[in-house]
mmCIF file of C-alpha atoms and ligand atoms in Angstrom:
data_model
loop_
_atom_site.group_PDB
_atom_site.id
_atom_site.type_symbol
_atom_site.label_atom_id
_atom_site.label_comp_id
_atom_site.label_asym_id
_atom_site.label_seq_id
_atom_site.Cartn_x
_atom_site.Cartn_y
_atom_site.Cartn_z
ATOM 1 C CA MET A 1 17.516 -6.166 24.021
ATOM 2 C CA THR A 2 15.617 -5.286 28.115
ATOM 3 C CA VAL A 3 12.256 -4.674 28.154
ATOM 4 C CA PRO A 4 12.106 -2.050 30.417
ATOM 5 C CA PRO A 5 8.412 -3.647 33.373
ATOM 6 C CA VAL A 6 5.353 -2.063 32.490
ATOM 7 C CA THR A 7 3.424 -0.356 35.398
ATOM 8 C CA THR A 8 0.362 -2.660 35.816
ATOM 9 C CA ALA A 9 -2.815 -0.021 34.459
ATOM 10 C CA GLU A 10 -4.414 0.404 38.117
ATOM 11 C CA ASP A 11 -0.714 1.991 39.032
ATOM 12 C CA LEU A 12 -1.494 4.706 36.285
ATOM 13 C CA GLY A 13 -3.976 4.706 34.505
ATOM 14 C CA ALA A 14 -5.126 3.087 31.355
ATOM 15 C CA GLN A 15 -4.369 6.562 29.652
ATOM 16 C CA ALA A 16 -0.233 6.299 31.236
ATOM 17 C CA LEU A 17 0.217 2.384 30.298
ATOM 18 C CA PHE A 18 -1.129 3.356 26.856
ATOM 19 C CA ASP A 19 2.151 5.122 26.531
ATOM 20 C CA GLU A 20 4.727 3.704 28.500
ATOM 21 C CA LEU A 21 3.758 -0.043 25.957
ATOM 22 C CA VAL A 22 4.385 2.910 22.959
ATOM 23 C CA ALA A 23 7.527 4.475 24.459
ATOM 24 C CA ASN A 24 9.144 0.939 25.060
ATOM 25 C CA GLU A 25 8.316 -0.104 21.808
ATOM 26 C CA GLN A 26 6.266 -2.892 22.670
ATOM 27 C CA ARG A 27 3.196 -3.584 21.345
ATOM 28 C CA ILE A 28 -0.458 -2.333 21.787
ATOM 29 C CA GLU A 29 -2.761 -5.359 20.971
ATOM 30 C CA PRO A 30 -6.592 -5.622 20.271
ATOM 31 C CA ARG A 31 -7.726 -5.962 24.578
ATOM 32 C CA ASP A 32 -5.250 -3.205 24.708
ATOM 33 C CA TRP A 33 -7.227 0.432 26.622
ATOM 34 C CA MET A 34 -6.363 2.508 23.589
ATOM 35 C CA PRO A 35 -7.254 6.155 22.783
ATOM 36 C CA GLU A 36 -10.584 6.822 20.398
ATOM 37 C CA ALA A 37 -8.216 9.201 18.432
ATOM 38 C CA TYR A 38 -5.701 5.759 18.095
ATOM 39 C CA ARG A 39 -7.530 3.585 17.141
ATOM 40 C CA ARG A 40 -9.866 5.661 14.456
ATOM 41 C CA THR A 41 -6.353 6.834 12.950
ATOM 42 C CA LEU A 42 -5.519 2.565 12.925
ATOM 43 C CA ILE A 43 -8.693 2.330 10.980
ATOM 44 C CA ARG A 44 -8.387 4.439 7.933
ATOM 45 C CA GLN A 45 -4.917 3.849 7.324
ATOM 46 C CA ILE A 46 -5.582 -0.253 7.859
ATOM 47 C CA SER A 47 -8.755 -0.023 5.465
ATOM 48 C CA GLN A 48 -6.625 2.632 2.699
ATOM 49 C CA HIS A 49 -4.390 -0.134 2.590
ATOM 50 C CA ALA A 50 -6.760 -2.757 2.457
ATOM 51 C CA HIS A 51 -8.235 -0.607 -0.566
ATOM 52 C CA SER A 52 -5.688 -0.304 -1.612
ATOM 53 C CA GLU A 53 -4.396 -3.204 -2.532
ATOM 54 C CA ILE A 54 -8.169 -5.090 -3.248
ATOM 55 C CA ILE A 55 -8.311 -2.280 -6.534
ATOM 56 C CA GLY A 56 -4.445 -1.457 -7.064
ATOM 57 C CA MET A 57 -5.022 -6.026 -8.335
ATOM 58 C CA GLN A 58 -6.862 -4.621 -11.895
ATOM 59 C CA PRO A 59 -3.661 -1.897 -13.392
ATOM 60 C CA GLU A 60 -2.364 -5.319 -13.362
ATOM 61 C CA GLY A 61 -5.141 -7.769 -14.043
ATOM 62 C CA ASN A 62 -5.239 -6.122 -17.216
ATOM 63 C CA TRP A 63 -2.440 -7.619 -18.313
ATOM 64 C CA ILE A 64 -3.257 -11.480 -16.844
ATOM 65 C CA THR A 65 -4.739 -12.524 -20.329
ATOM 66 C CA ARG A 66 -1.548 -10.658 -22.584
ATOM 67 C CA ALA A 67 1.708 -11.559 -20.709
ATOM 68 C CA PRO A 68 4.133 -12.024 -23.690
ATOM 69 C CA SER A 69 4.921 -15.584 -22.718
ATOM 70 C CA LEU A 70 3.330 -18.857 -20.822
ATOM 71 C CA LYS A 71 6.401 -18.165 -17.638
ATOM 72 C CA ARG A 72 5.744 -14.006 -17.476
ATOM 73 C CA LYS A 73 1.961 -15.412 -17.003
ATOM 74 C CA ALA A 74 1.681 -17.562 -14.232
ATOM 75 C CA ILE A 75 4.811 -14.707 -12.131
ATOM 76 C CA LEU A 76 2.085 -11.875 -13.376
ATOM 77 C CA MET A 77 -0.915 -14.728 -11.665
ATOM 78 C CA ALA A 78 0.435 -15.100 -8.251
ATOM 79 C CA LYS A 79 1.280 -11.060 -7.975
ATOM 80 C CA VAL A 80 -1.850 -10.199 -8.563
ATOM 81 C CA GLN A 81 -3.662 -13.579 -6.320
ATOM 82 C CA ASP A 82 -0.451 -11.878 -3.136
ATOM 83 C CA GLU A 83 -1.920 -8.882 -3.442
ATOM 84 C CA ALA A 84 -4.835 -10.045 -2.887
ATOM 85 C CA GLY A 85 -3.776 -11.343 0.158
ATOM 86 C CA HIS A 86 -2.435 -8.063 1.681
ATOM 87 C CA GLY A 87 -5.589 -7.099 0.998
ATOM 88 C CA LEU A 88 -6.963 -9.556 3.950
ATOM 89 C CA TYR A 89 -5.172 -9.653 6.097
ATOM 90 C CA LEU A 90 -5.057 -6.344 5.744
ATOM 91 C CA TYR A 91 -9.228 -6.295 6.697
ATOM 92 C CA SER A 92 -8.617 -8.100 9.024
ATOM 93 C CA ALA A 93 -6.249 -5.753 10.970
ATOM 94 C CA ALA A 94 -8.761 -2.993 10.899
ATOM 95 C CA GLN A 95 -11.830 -6.370 12.324
ATOM 96 C CA THR A 96 -9.060 -6.069 15.290
ATOM 97 C CA LEU A 97 -10.384 -3.154 15.828
ATOM 98 C CA GLY A 98 -14.167 -2.711 15.451
ATOM 99 C CA ILE A 99 -15.063 -2.071 12.074
ATOM 100 C CA THR A 100 -16.620 -5.239 10.013
ATOM 101 C CA ARG A 101 -15.627 -6.202 6.192
ATOM 102 C CA ASP A 102 -18.578 -5.520 4.720
ATOM 103 C CA GLU A 103 -19.109 -1.820 6.201
ATOM 104 C CA MET A 104 -14.946 -1.239 4.752
ATOM 105 C CA MET A 105 -15.850 -3.158 1.535
ATOM 106 C CA GLN A 106 -19.590 -0.616 2.175
ATOM 107 C CA GLN A 107 -17.165 2.410 2.340
ATOM 108 C CA LEU A 108 -15.520 1.797 -1.133
ATOM 109 C CA ILE A 109 -17.835 0.767 -3.271
ATOM 110 C CA ASP A 110 -19.998 3.765 -2.279
ATOM 111 C CA GLY A 111 -16.704 6.309 -3.270
ATOM 112 C CA LYS A 112 -15.882 7.521 -0.137
ATOM 113 C CA ALA A 113 -12.888 5.933 1.280
ATOM 114 C CA LYS A 114 -9.531 6.465 -0.065
ATOM 115 C CA TYR A 115 -7.294 4.265 -1.852
ATOM 116 C CA SER A 116 -4.232 5.485 -3.420
ATOM 117 C CA SER A 117 -3.688 7.793 -6.278
ATOM 118 C CA ILE A 118 -1.210 5.825 -8.101
ATOM 119 C CA PHE A 119 -3.443 2.833 -8.757
ATOM 120 C CA ASN A 120 -5.545 5.489 -10.938
ATOM 121 C CA TYR A 121 -3.184 5.436 -13.994
ATOM 122 C CA PRO A 122 -3.648 3.506 -16.690
ATOM 123 C CA THR A 123 -1.259 0.465 -18.242
ATOM 124 C CA PRO A 124 -1.362 0.577 -21.580
ATOM 125 C CA THR A 125 2.091 -1.775 -22.615
ATOM 126 C CA TRP A 126 3.141 -4.479 -21.282
ATOM 127 C CA ALA A 127 6.179 -2.491 -19.376
ATOM 128 C CA ASP A 128 4.005 -0.308 -17.502
ATOM 129 C CA MET A 129 4.201 -3.744 -15.569
ATOM 130 C CA GLY A 130 7.754 -3.661 -15.126
ATOM 131 C CA ALA A 131 7.567 0.244 -13.817
ATOM 132 C CA ILE A 132 5.090 -0.556 -11.621
ATOM 133 C CA GLY A 133 7.395 -4.116 -10.339
ATOM 134 C CA TRP A 134 10.840 -1.897 -10.325
ATOM 135 C CA LEU A 135 8.462 1.858 -9.033
ATOM 136 C CA VAL A 136 4.990 1.239 -7.343
ATOM 137 C CA ASP A 137 6.451 -2.001 -5.257
ATOM 138 C CA GLY A 138 10.136 -0.405 -5.140
ATOM 139 C CA ALA A 139 7.920 2.685 -2.714
ATOM 140 C CA ALA A 140 5.777 0.205 -1.176
ATOM 141 C CA ILE A 141 8.526 -1.672 0.517
ATOM 142 C CA CYS A 142 10.220 1.609 1.254
ATOM 143 C CA ASN A 143 6.576 2.663 3.360
ATOM 144 C CA GLN A 144 6.122 -0.276 4.474
ATOM 145 C CA VAL A 145 8.539 -1.923 5.785
ATOM 146 C CA PRO A 146 8.927 0.725 8.982
ATOM 147 C CA LEU A 147 5.094 0.027 9.285
ATOM 148 C CA CYS A 148 6.882 -3.555 10.145
ATOM 149 C CA ARG A 149 8.100 -2.087 13.585
ATOM 150 C CA ALA A 150 3.851 -0.521 14.254
ATOM 151 C CA SER A 151 2.449 0.822 17.566
ATOM 152 C CA TYR A 152 -0.231 -2.010 16.726
ATOM 153 C CA GLY A 153 0.271 -5.114 16.530
ATOM 154 C CA PRO A 154 -1.971 -6.506 13.578
ATOM 155 C CA TYR A 155 -1.088 -3.975 11.322
ATOM 156 C CA GLY A 156 3.090 -4.744 12.444
ATOM 157 C CA ARG A 157 2.469 -8.347 11.967
ATOM 158 C CA ALA A 158 0.465 -8.117 8.334
ATOM 159 C CA MET A 159 3.360 -6.392 7.533
ATOM 160 C CA VAL A 160 6.118 -8.166 7.630
ATOM 161 C CA ARG A 161 4.087 -11.057 5.653
ATOM 162 C CA ILE A 162 3.530 -8.499 3.251
ATOM 163 C CA CYS A 163 6.682 -6.370 2.784
ATOM 164 C CA LYS A 164 8.671 -10.131 2.337
ATOM 165 C CA GLU A 165 6.084 -10.607 -0.786
ATOM 166 C CA GLU A 166 6.396 -7.127 -2.001
ATOM 167 C CA SER A 167 9.921 -7.500 -1.746
ATOM 168 C CA PHE A 168 10.230 -10.113 -4.220
ATOM 169 C CA HIS A 169 7.416 -8.519 -6.333
ATOM 170 C CA GLN A 170 9.946 -5.434 -6.304
ATOM 171 C CA ARG A 171 12.429 -7.972 -8.553
ATOM 172 C CA GLN A 172 10.110 -9.416 -10.637
ATOM 173 C CA GLY A 173 9.613 -5.727 -12.257
ATOM 174 C CA PHE A 174 12.976 -4.441 -11.951
ATOM 175 C CA GLU A 175 13.493 -8.417 -14.022
ATOM 176 C CA ILE A 176 10.749 -7.489 -16.703
ATOM 177 C CA LEU A 177 12.648 -3.657 -17.753
ATOM 178 C CA LEU A 178 15.376 -4.918 -17.412
ATOM 179 C CA THR A 179 15.143 -7.678 -20.572
ATOM 180 C CA LEU A 180 13.130 -5.002 -21.998
ATOM 181 C CA MET A 181 16.115 -3.017 -21.692
ATOM 182 C CA GLN A 182 18.591 -5.315 -23.237
ATOM 183 C CA GLY A 183 15.703 -5.988 -26.304
ATOM 184 C CA SER A 184 14.938 -4.080 -29.576
ATOM 185 C CA GLU A 185 15.265 -0.472 -29.412
ATOM 186 C CA GLU A 186 11.237 0.256 -29.738
ATOM 187 C CA GLN A 187 11.603 -2.696 -26.729
ATOM 188 C CA ARG A 188 14.112 -0.299 -24.747
ATOM 189 C CA ALA A 189 11.455 2.909 -25.587
ATOM 190 C CA MET A 190 8.588 1.545 -24.366
ATOM 191 C CA ALA A 191 10.124 0.419 -20.848
ATOM 192 C CA GLN A 192 11.762 3.960 -20.900
ATOM 193 C CA ASP A 193 8.211 5.078 -21.665
ATOM 194 C CA ALA A 194 6.184 3.495 -19.134
ATOM 195 C CA VAL A 195 9.433 4.551 -16.171
ATOM 196 C CA ASN A 196 8.815 8.260 -17.274
ATOM 197 C CA ARG A 197 5.384 7.932 -16.405
ATOM 198 C CA TRP A 198 5.586 6.513 -13.352
ATOM 199 C CA TYR A 199 8.203 8.063 -11.520
ATOM 200 C CA TRP A 200 5.986 11.385 -10.983
ATOM 201 C CA PRO A 201 2.948 9.661 -9.320
ATOM 202 C CA ALA A 202 5.907 6.712 -7.709
ATOM 203 C CA LEU A 203 6.918 9.852 -6.038
ATOM 204 C CA ALA A 204 2.981 10.618 -5.237
ATOM 205 C CA MET A 205 2.707 8.343 -3.337
ATOM 206 C CA PHE A 206 4.999 8.517 -0.405
ATOM 207 C CA GLY A 207 2.030 11.040 0.792
ATOM 208 C CA PRO A 208 1.366 15.568 0.444
ATOM 209 C CA PRO A 209 4.170 17.234 1.890
ATOM 210 C CA ASP A 210 5.825 17.283 5.111
ATOM 211 C CA ASP A 211 4.246 20.994 5.141
ATOM 212 C CA GLN A 212 1.555 19.740 4.056
ATOM 213 C CA SER A 213 0.669 16.481 5.659
ATOM 214 C CA PRO A 214 -2.065 16.656 8.814
ATOM 215 C CA ASN A 215 -1.813 13.003 10.257
ATOM 216 C CA SER A 216 2.353 13.069 10.033
ATOM 217 C CA ALA A 217 2.661 13.794 13.848
ATOM 218 C CA GLN A 218 0.148 12.194 15.965
ATOM 219 C CA SER A 219 0.808 9.398 14.092
ATOM 220 C CA MET A 220 4.962 8.787 13.958
ATOM 221 C CA GLN A 221 3.926 9.960 17.751
ATOM 222 C CA TRP A 222 2.322 6.779 18.635
ATOM 223 C CA LYS A 223 4.897 5.202 16.450
ATOM 224 C CA ILE A 224 2.558 3.950 13.728
ATOM 225 C CA LYS A 225 4.351 5.586 10.727
ATOM 226 C CA ARG A 226 8.166 6.179 11.568
ATOM 227 C CA PHE A 227 9.538 8.734 9.075
ATOM 228 C CA SER A 228 7.777 11.377 7.434
ATOM 229 C CA ASN A 229 6.692 11.691 3.936
ATOM 230 C CA ASP A 230 9.310 13.264 2.874
ATOM 231 C CA ASP A 231 11.888 11.452 4.127
ATOM 232 C CA LEU A 232 10.499 7.819 2.881
ATOM 233 C CA ARG A 233 10.177 9.740 -0.742
ATOM 234 C CA GLN A 234 13.666 10.792 -0.091
ATOM 235 C CA ARG A 235 15.687 6.847 0.918
ATOM 236 C CA PHE A 236 13.142 5.529 -2.359
ATOM 237 C CA VAL A 237 14.979 8.029 -4.899
ATOM 238 C CA GLY A 238 17.968 7.387 -3.198
ATOM 239 C CA MET A 239 17.423 3.229 -4.253
ATOM 240 C CA LEU A 240 16.903 4.278 -7.694
ATOM 241 C CA VAL A 241 18.940 6.361 -8.531
ATOM 242 C CA PRO A 242 21.130 3.329 -8.953
ATOM 243 C CA GLN A 243 18.791 0.953 -10.033
ATOM 244 C CA ALA A 244 18.364 3.104 -13.227
ATOM 245 C CA GLU A 245 21.548 3.259 -13.702
ATOM 246 C CA ILE A 246 22.098 -0.649 -14.003
ATOM 247 C CA LEU A 247 18.361 -0.681 -16.208
ATOM 248 C CA GLY A 248 19.875 2.168 -18.079
ATOM 249 C CA VAL A 249 16.577 3.971 -17.389
ATOM 250 C CA THR A 250 16.217 7.792 -17.163
ATOM 251 C CA LEU A 251 14.411 9.159 -14.454
ATOM 252 C CA PRO A 252 12.344 11.806 -15.861
ATOM 253 C CA ASP A 253 13.419 14.513 -13.204
ATOM 254 C CA PRO A 254 16.067 16.825 -14.807
ATOM 255 C CA GLU A 255 16.922 18.745 -11.600
ATOM 256 C CA LEU A 256 17.868 15.430 -9.734
ATOM 257 C CA ARG A 257 21.084 15.516 -7.938
ATOM 258 C CA TYR A 258 22.990 14.239 -4.695
ATOM 259 C CA ASP A 259 23.323 16.772 -2.568
ATOM 260 C CA ALA A 260 26.257 16.408 -0.473
ATOM 261 C CA GLU A 261 26.941 19.184 1.598
ATOM 262 C CA THR A 262 22.534 17.986 3.404
ATOM 263 C CA GLY A 263 22.940 15.093 2.312
ATOM 264 C CA ARG A 264 19.592 14.959 0.075
ATOM 265 C CA TYR A 265 18.816 15.046 -3.741
ATOM 266 C CA ALA A 266 17.736 17.473 -5.238
ATOM 267 C CA MET A 267 14.865 16.808 -6.902
ATOM 268 C CA GLY A 268 11.960 18.991 -9.426
ATOM 269 C CA GLU A 269 8.290 19.840 -7.729
ATOM 270 C CA ILE A 270 5.578 17.394 -7.655
ATOM 271 C CA ASP A 271 2.981 18.124 -9.494
ATOM 272 C CA TRP A 272 0.913 18.108 -6.073
ATOM 273 C CA ASP A 273 -2.897 19.639 -8.322
ATOM 274 C CA GLU A 274 -2.957 16.275 -10.170
ATOM 275 C CA PHE A 275 -2.501 13.783 -7.080
ATOM 276 C CA PHE A 276 -5.198 16.213 -5.102
ATOM 277 C CA GLU A 277 -7.573 15.394 -8.329
ATOM 278 C CA VAL A 278 -6.790 12.134 -8.165
ATOM 279 C CA VAL A 279 -7.373 11.993 -4.347
ATOM 280 C CA ARG A 280 -10.342 12.905 -5.348
ATOM 281 C CA GLY A 281 -11.197 10.894 -7.724
ATOM 282 C CA ASN A 282 -11.163 12.659 -11.087
ATOM 283 C CA GLY A 283 -7.536 10.691 -11.565
ATOM 284 C CA PRO A 284 -7.924 9.693 -15.482
ATOM 285 C CA CYS A 285 -9.348 5.676 -13.936
ATOM 286 C CA ASN A 286 -11.007 6.520 -10.768
ATOM 287 C CA ALA A 287 -14.543 5.878 -11.971
ATOM 288 C CA GLU A 288 -13.380 2.505 -13.933
ATOM 289 C CA ARG A 289 -11.777 1.211 -10.866
ATOM 290 C CA LEU A 290 -14.753 2.019 -8.762
ATOM 291 C CA GLN A 291 -17.479 0.604 -11.168
ATOM 292 C CA ARG A 292 -14.612 -3.154 -11.475
ATOM 293 C CA ARG A 293 -14.832 -3.376 -8.305
ATOM 294 C CA ARG A 294 -18.951 -2.918 -7.511
ATOM 295 C CA ASP A 295 -19.054 -5.352 -11.073
ATOM 296 C CA ALA A 296 -16.902 -8.133 -8.809
ATOM 297 C CA HIS A 297 -18.787 -6.844 -6.273
ATOM 298 C CA GLU A 298 -22.052 -7.626 -6.992
ATOM 299 C CA GLU A 299 -20.855 -10.486 -8.633
ATOM 300 C CA GLY A 300 -19.356 -12.361 -6.416
ATOM 301 C CA ALA A 301 -22.821 -12.213 -4.033
ATOM 302 C CA TRP A 302 -23.646 -15.434 -4.838
ATOM 303 C CA VAL A 303 -19.956 -16.498 -2.920
ATOM 304 C CA ARG A 304 -20.795 -14.709 -0.072
ATOM 305 C CA GLU A 305 -24.346 -16.269 0.274
ATOM 306 C CA ALA A 306 -22.888 -19.407 -0.086
ATOM 307 C CA ALA A 307 -21.295 -19.387 1.956
ATOM 308 C CA ALA A 308 -22.590 -17.964 5.290
ATOM 309 C CA GLU A 309 -25.634 -20.990 4.061
ATOM 310 C CA TYR A 310 -22.675 -23.284 4.508
ATOM 311 C CA ALA A 311 -21.029 -21.183 7.823
ATOM 312 C CA ARG A 312 -24.752 -21.124 8.336
ATOM 313 C CA LYS A 313 -25.173 -25.176 8.456
ATOM 314 C CA GLN A 314 -21.749 -25.655 9.591
ATOM 315 C CA ALA A 315 -23.037 -24.554 13.098
ATOM 316 C CA LEU A 316 -26.074 -26.044 13.346
ATOM 317 C CA ARG A 317 -25.261 -29.505 12.716
ATOM 318 C CA GLN A 318 -22.925 -29.168 15.100
ATOM 319 C CA GLU A 319 -25.205 -27.427 17.897
ATOM 320 C CA VAL A 320 -27.776 -31.018 17.108
ATOM 321 C CA ALA A 321 -24.633 -33.322 17.685
ATOM 322 C CA ALA A 322 -23.581 -31.636 20.857
HETATM 323 N N1 FAQ B 401 -3.500 7.700 -2.204
HETATM 324 O O1 FAQ B 401 -1.576 13.767 6.563
HETATM 325 P P1 FAQ B 401 -1.209 12.060 5.477
HETATM 326 C C1 FAQ B 401 0.835 -0.795 -2.947
HETATM 327 C C2 FAQ B 401 -3.816 11.655 1.846
HETATM 328 S S1 FAQ B 401 -0.208 -0.619 -1.558
HETATM 329 C C3 FAQ B 401 -4.718 8.885 -1.583
HETATM 330 O O2 FAQ B 401 -0.387 12.558 4.995
HETATM 331 P P2 FAQ B 401 -0.730 9.755 6.039
HETATM 332 C C4 FAQ B 401 0.848 -1.991 -2.544
HETATM 333 C C5 FAQ B 401 -4.252 10.560 2.934
HETATM 334 O O3 FAQ B 401 -5.232 9.681 3.402
HETATM 335 C C6 FAQ B 401 0.164 1.774 -1.285
HETATM 336 N N2 FAQ B 401 -4.805 9.413 -0.706
HETATM 337 O O4 FAQ B 401 -1.887 10.836 5.752
HETATM 338 C C7 FAQ B 401 1.043 -2.671 -4.523
HETATM 339 C C8 FAQ B 401 -4.131 11.734 3.995
HETATM 340 O O5 FAQ B 401 -6.546 11.590 4.106
HETATM 341 P P3 FAQ B 401 -7.976 11.323 5.210
HETATM 342 C C9 FAQ B 401 -1.138 1.827 -0.320
HETATM 343 C C10 FAQ B 401 -3.504 9.926 -0.280
HETATM 344 O O6 FAQ B 401 -1.994 8.697 6.639
HETATM 345 C C11 FAQ B 401 1.752 -2.866 -5.192
HETATM 346 C C12 FAQ B 401 -3.989 13.129 3.272
HETATM 347 O O7 FAQ B 401 -3.640 12.445 2.028
HETATM 348 N N3 FAQ B 401 0.089 1.728 1.368
HETATM 349 O O8 FAQ B 401 1.429 0.523 -2.788
HETATM 350 C C13 FAQ B 401 -2.153 9.403 -0.455
HETATM 351 O O9 FAQ B 401 -0.165 10.553 7.680
HETATM 352 C C14 FAQ B 401 1.353 -2.644 -6.474
HETATM 353 C C15 FAQ B 401 -3.214 13.877 4.304
HETATM 354 O O10 FAQ B 401 -1.928 13.148 4.495
HETATM 355 C C16 FAQ B 401 -0.452 2.899 1.990
HETATM 356 O O11 FAQ B 401 -1.226 2.988 2.683
HETATM 357 C C17 FAQ B 401 -2.349 8.774 -1.841
HETATM 358 N N4 FAQ B 401 -0.905 8.638 -2.501
HETATM 359 O O12 FAQ B 401 -0.266 8.893 5.713
HETATM 360 C C18 FAQ B 401 -0.401 -2.612 -4.956
HETATM 361 C C19 FAQ B 401 0.349 2.238 3.313
HETATM 362 N N5 FAQ B 401 -1.125 9.803 0.477
HETATM 363 O O13 FAQ B 401 -7.032 9.885 5.251
HETATM 364 C C20 FAQ B 401 -0.909 -3.766 -6.147
HETATM 365 C C21 FAQ B 401 -0.030 2.767 4.846
HETATM 366 C C22 FAQ B 401 -2.197 10.695 1.338
HETATM 367 O O14 FAQ B 401 -7.027 12.610 6.152
HETATM 368 C C23 FAQ B 401 0.098 -3.763 -6.680
HETATM 369 N N6 FAQ B 401 0.065 4.270 4.915
HETATM 370 N N7 FAQ B 401 -3.302 10.777 1.153
HETATM 371 O O15 FAQ B 401 -8.775 11.588 4.602
HETATM 372 C C24 FAQ B 401 0.725 4.103 4.399
HETATM 373 O O16 FAQ B 401 2.031 5.116 5.460
HETATM 374 C C25 FAQ B 401 -0.125 5.959 5.585
HETATM 375 O O17 FAQ B 401 -1.565 6.097 5.060
HETATM 376 C C26 FAQ B 401 0.532 7.305 3.395
HETATM 377 C C27 FAQ B 401 -0.509 8.010 4.049
HETATM 378 C C28 FAQ B 401 1.550 7.588 3.931
HETATM 379 C C29 FAQ B 401 -0.589 7.304 2.637
#
């Protein structure tokens, strides 16, 4: 592809240069001029995403000590570690926009920051590890692959690495469900029950319907978001239907059918009242998730202090040597 030449800032002014870079599918980098609202939108979205990864470690962390075999335990530990890594890439990307890690973490533990609604649901059975991988990581991939082309360079590049790992996570979730579906009647029932509980919250992960999504239009114009919430939900359902058939599970929506005329899936109504309640902090596990994060933050204080002291001594040593 030939990239059209970009006029300099003096020629066009900073705003025009920014608009031109975005229009030409080029990347905005940390030192480039950007509109203040673009910077704030990115900090909002990237930090919410980072928090989601970090809080998202908890529902699965719950099963590390109880995984049914050593192999399953090792895989689950690696997955949860990957989520910590995703959080770190994303916090680092957000830091390039002028917010500190401490500020973001403080917003999270003060309960002022949002994170994905999905992580406020409980994980009572082993099949939930399968359903999270298949449905939650599946939704995450649908939502996040387009973000690899986000106009902000550090975000898009972080997303490329994250998506590679998410796709592995989705397959391991699928494989857990497949194994259960090939097992005893009790195991099949456990897998179906987990799919029943995670299906609707996973659809809601994509965010409110397009006509109630205040940020979408501007974010799409800036090429941060590439598709609307409803379009991504459609893609996701289109991906799930054939996979559900292979698994032998039923998607718990009696109204779900493909409409050949519109080329879209007709589906039942998502419970948006429940979604907004969860986002407002009143979901089944919101309080528990935040308390666990606060406790972990306090328990980790000595590590942060030790690291800061080590860095101070290293800097001093270098100064003396110089
Ligand atoms: N939960 O105008 P929109 C993962 C809020 S990571 C809570 O449509 P936007 C990996 C939204 O923030 C999952 N709040 O907003 C994993 C906004 O409020 P604000 C996280 C939600 O930003 C797997 C308001 O509603 N992924 O799963 C949610 O244009 C397994 C209006 O909404 C990302 O963060 C929600 N579900 O679109 C880890 C991806 N949806 O901020 C562990 C990046 C909406 O104005 C285990 N983010 N809201 O006060 C995005 O793509 C977008 O931010 C959306 C929302 C699509 C989430």
